[in-house]
Tab-separated table of C-alpha atoms in Angstrom:
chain	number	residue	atom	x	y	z
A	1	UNK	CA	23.417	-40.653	12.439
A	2	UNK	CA	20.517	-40.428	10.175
A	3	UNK	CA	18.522	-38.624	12.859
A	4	UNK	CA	20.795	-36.636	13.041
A	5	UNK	CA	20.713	-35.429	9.684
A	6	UNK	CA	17.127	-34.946	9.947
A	7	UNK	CA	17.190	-32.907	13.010
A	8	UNK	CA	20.411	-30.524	10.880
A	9	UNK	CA	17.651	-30.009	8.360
A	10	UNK	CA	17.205	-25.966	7.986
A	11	UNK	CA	13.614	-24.923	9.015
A	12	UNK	CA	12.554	-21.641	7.343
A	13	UNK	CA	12.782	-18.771	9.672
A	14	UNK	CA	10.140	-16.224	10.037
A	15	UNK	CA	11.186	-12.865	8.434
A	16	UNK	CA	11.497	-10.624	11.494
A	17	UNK	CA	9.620	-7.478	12.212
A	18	UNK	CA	11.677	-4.092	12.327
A	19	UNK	CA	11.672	-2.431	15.789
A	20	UNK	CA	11.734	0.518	13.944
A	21	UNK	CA	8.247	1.907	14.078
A	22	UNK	CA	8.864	3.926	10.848
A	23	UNK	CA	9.928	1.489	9.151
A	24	UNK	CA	6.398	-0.100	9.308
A	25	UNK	CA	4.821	3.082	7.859
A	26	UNK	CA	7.482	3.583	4.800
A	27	UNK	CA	6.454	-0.543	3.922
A	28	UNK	CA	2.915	0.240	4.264
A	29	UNK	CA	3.510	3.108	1.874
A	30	UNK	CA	5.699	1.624	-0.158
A	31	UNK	CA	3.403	-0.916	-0.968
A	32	UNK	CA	0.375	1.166	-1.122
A	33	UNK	CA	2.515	3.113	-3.828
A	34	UNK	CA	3.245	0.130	-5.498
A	35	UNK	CA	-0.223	-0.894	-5.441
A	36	UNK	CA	-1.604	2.445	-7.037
A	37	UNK	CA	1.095	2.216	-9.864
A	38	UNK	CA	-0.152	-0.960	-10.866
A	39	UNK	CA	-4.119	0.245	-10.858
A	40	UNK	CA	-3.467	3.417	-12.711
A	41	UNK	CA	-1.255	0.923	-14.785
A	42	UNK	CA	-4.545	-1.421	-15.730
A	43	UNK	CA	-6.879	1.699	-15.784
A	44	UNK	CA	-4.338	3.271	-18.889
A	45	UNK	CA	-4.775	-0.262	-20.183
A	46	UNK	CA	-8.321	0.200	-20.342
A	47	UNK	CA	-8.772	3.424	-21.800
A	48	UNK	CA	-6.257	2.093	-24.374
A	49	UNK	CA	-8.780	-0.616	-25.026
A	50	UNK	CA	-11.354	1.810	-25.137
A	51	UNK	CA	-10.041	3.592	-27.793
A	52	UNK	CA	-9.777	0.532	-29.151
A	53	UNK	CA	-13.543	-0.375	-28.969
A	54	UNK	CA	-14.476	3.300	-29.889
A	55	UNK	CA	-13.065	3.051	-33.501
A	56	UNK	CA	-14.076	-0.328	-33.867
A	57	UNK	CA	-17.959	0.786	-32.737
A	58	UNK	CA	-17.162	3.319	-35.560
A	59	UNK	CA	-15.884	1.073	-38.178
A	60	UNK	CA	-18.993	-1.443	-37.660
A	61	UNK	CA	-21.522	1.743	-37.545
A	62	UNK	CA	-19.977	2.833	-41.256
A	63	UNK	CA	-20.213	-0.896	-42.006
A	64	UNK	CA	-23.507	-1.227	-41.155
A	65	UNK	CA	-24.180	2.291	-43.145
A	66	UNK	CA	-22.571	0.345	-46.239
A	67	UNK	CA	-24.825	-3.106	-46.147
A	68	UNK	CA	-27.848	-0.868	-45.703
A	69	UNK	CA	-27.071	1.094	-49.009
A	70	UNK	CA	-25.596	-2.180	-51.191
A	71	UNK	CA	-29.060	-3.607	-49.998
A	72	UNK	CA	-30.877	-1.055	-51.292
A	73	UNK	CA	-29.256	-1.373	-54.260
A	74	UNK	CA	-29.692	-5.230	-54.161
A	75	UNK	CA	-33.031	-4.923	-53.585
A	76	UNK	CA	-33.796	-2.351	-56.795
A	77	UNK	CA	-32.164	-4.814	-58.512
A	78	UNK	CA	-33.728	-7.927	-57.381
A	79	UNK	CA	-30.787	-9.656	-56.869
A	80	UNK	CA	-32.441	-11.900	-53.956
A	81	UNK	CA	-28.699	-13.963	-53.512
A	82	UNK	CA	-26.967	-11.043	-52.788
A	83	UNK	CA	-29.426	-9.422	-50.720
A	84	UNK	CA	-29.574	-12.601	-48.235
A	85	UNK	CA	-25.214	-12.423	-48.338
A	86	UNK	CA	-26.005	-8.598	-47.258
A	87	UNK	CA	-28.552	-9.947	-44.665
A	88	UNK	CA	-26.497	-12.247	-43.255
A	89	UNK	CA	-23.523	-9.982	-43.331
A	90	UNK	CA	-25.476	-6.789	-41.358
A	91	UNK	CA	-26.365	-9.389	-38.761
A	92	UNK	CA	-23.392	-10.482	-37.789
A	93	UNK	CA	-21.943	-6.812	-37.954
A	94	UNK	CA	-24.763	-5.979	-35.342
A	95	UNK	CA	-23.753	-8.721	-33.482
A	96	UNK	CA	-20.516	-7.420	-33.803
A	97	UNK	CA	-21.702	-4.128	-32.877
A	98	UNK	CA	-23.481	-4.848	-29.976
A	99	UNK	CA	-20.576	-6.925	-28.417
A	100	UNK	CA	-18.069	-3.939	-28.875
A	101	UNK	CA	-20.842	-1.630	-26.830
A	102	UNK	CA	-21.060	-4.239	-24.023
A	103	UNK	CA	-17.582	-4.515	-23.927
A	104	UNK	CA	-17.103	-0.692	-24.147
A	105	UNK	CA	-19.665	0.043	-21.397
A	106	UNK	CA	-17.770	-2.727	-19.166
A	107	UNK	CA	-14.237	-0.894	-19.760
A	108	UNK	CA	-15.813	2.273	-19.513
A	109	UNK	CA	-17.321	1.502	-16.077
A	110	UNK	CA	-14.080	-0.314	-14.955
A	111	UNK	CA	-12.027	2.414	-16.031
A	112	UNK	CA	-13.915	4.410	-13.584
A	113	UNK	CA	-13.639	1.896	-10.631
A	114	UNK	CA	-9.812	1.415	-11.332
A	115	UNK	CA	-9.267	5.783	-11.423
A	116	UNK	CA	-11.419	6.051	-8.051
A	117	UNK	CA	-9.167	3.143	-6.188
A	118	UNK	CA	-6.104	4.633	-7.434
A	119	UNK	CA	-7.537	8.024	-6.106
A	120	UNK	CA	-8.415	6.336	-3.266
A	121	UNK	CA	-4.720	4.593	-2.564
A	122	UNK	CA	-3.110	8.264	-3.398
A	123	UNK	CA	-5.280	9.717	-0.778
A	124	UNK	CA	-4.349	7.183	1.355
A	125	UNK	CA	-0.362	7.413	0.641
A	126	UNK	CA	-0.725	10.757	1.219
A	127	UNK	CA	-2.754	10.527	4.636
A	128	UNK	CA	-0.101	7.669	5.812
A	129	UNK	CA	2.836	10.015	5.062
A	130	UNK	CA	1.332	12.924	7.246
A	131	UNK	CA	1.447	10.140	10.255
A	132	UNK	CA	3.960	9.145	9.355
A	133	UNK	CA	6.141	12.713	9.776
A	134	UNK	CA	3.578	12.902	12.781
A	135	UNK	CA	4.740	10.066	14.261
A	136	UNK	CA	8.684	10.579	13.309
A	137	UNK	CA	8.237	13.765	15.517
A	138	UNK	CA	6.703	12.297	18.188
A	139	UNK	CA	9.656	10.019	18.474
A	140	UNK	CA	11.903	12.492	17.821
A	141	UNK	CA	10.539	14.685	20.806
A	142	UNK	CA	9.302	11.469	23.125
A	143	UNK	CA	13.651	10.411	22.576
A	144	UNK	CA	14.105	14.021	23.952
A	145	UNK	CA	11.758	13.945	26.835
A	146	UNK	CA	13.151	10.522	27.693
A	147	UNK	CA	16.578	11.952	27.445
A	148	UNK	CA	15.827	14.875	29.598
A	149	UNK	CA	14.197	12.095	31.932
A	150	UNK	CA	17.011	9.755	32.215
A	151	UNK	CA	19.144	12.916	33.292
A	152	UNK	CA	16.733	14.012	35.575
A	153	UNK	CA	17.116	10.220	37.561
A	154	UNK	CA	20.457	10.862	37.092
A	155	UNK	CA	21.093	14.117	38.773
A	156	UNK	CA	18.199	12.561	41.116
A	157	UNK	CA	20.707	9.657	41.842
A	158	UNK	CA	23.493	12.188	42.074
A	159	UNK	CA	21.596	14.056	44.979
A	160	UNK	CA	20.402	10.788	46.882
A	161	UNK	CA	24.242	9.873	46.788
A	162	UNK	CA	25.365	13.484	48.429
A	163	UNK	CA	22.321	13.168	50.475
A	164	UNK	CA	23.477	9.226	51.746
A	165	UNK	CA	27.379	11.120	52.281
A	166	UNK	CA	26.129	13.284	54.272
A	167	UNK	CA	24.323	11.254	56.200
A	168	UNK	CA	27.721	8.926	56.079
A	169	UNK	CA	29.692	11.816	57.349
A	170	UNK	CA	27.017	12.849	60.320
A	171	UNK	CA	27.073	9.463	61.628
A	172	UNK	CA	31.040	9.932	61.501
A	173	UNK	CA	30.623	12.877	63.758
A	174	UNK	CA	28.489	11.721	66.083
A	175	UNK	CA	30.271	8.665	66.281
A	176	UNK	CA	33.450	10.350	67.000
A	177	UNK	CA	31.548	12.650	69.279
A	178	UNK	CA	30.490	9.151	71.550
A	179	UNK	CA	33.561	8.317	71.471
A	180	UNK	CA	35.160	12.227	72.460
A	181	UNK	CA	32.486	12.095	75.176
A	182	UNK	CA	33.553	8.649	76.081
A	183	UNK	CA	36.940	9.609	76.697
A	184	UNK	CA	36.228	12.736	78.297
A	185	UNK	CA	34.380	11.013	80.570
């Protein structure tokens, strides 16, 4: 009973194929479109963020602009305490700086990459859907040529059967004729 049980047990099932030949190219499209929605979807996302890094790049280069004239004005001064504050503080904003241009060269570049495979998987789409129509009317015309074919072998049939009457009805003549000569005889 317990084997029994076991042997009950539901094993997934493979998802079947479609016979449907056209039906493989709309899935391979379909997911090709789906594909290229979500590139051109992260390649907005980085031009976003490239905005992003552009006014930021902006705001550090007007910062930087700032420390450089309070530390000329430090130093006229001699104010030595606030001139080290100002040192410290234009260092980091370079540092600052210089990781916003790295990381606006990197989206810059990747937002390239990403526009070039979504032009890419358009180009693609749109190649797949000119087989695709290709191949519908191929089908369409091979169904018609196989129509046409399977009525030819019909009539062909049709013809063979008169053909094996006729044949059927000249051995009935001769057979009677034997049989007329028989008698006669």
């Amino acid at each position: 009973m317990l084997f029994d049980w076991l042997r009950r047990k539901k094993t997934p099932k493979k998802p079947q194929r479609s016979t449907d030949p056209l039906a493989a190219f709309d899935q391979l499209i379909e997911d090709l479109e789906r594909q290229a929605a979500e590139v051109r979807k992260s390649a907005a996302t980085l031009l976003a963020l490239k905005g992003d890094l552009t006014r930021s790049q902006e705001r550090y280069v007007k910062r930087l602009e700032d420390i450089s004239q309070r530390r000329a004005v430090a130093d006229e001064q001699g104010d030595t305490k606030i001139a080290q504050a100002l040192e410290r503080d234009r260092a980091q904003t370079e540092s600052l700086l210089n990781t916003t241009r790295e990381s606006l060269n990197r989206a810059e570049q990747d937002g390239k990459l990403l526009l070039e495979a979504a032009a890419e998987l358009g180009d693609r789409v749109a190649e797949l859907r000119t087989e695709r129509e290709s191949a519908s009317a191929r089908l369409a015309v091979g169904g018609l040529v196989s129509t046409a074919l399977r009525e030819q072998v019909e009539r062909f049939e049709k013809v063979l059967a008169v053909d094996a009457a006729r044949d059927e009805i000249e051995r009935a003549h001769a057979l009677a004729d034997i049989y007329r000569e028989e008698r006669g005889a």
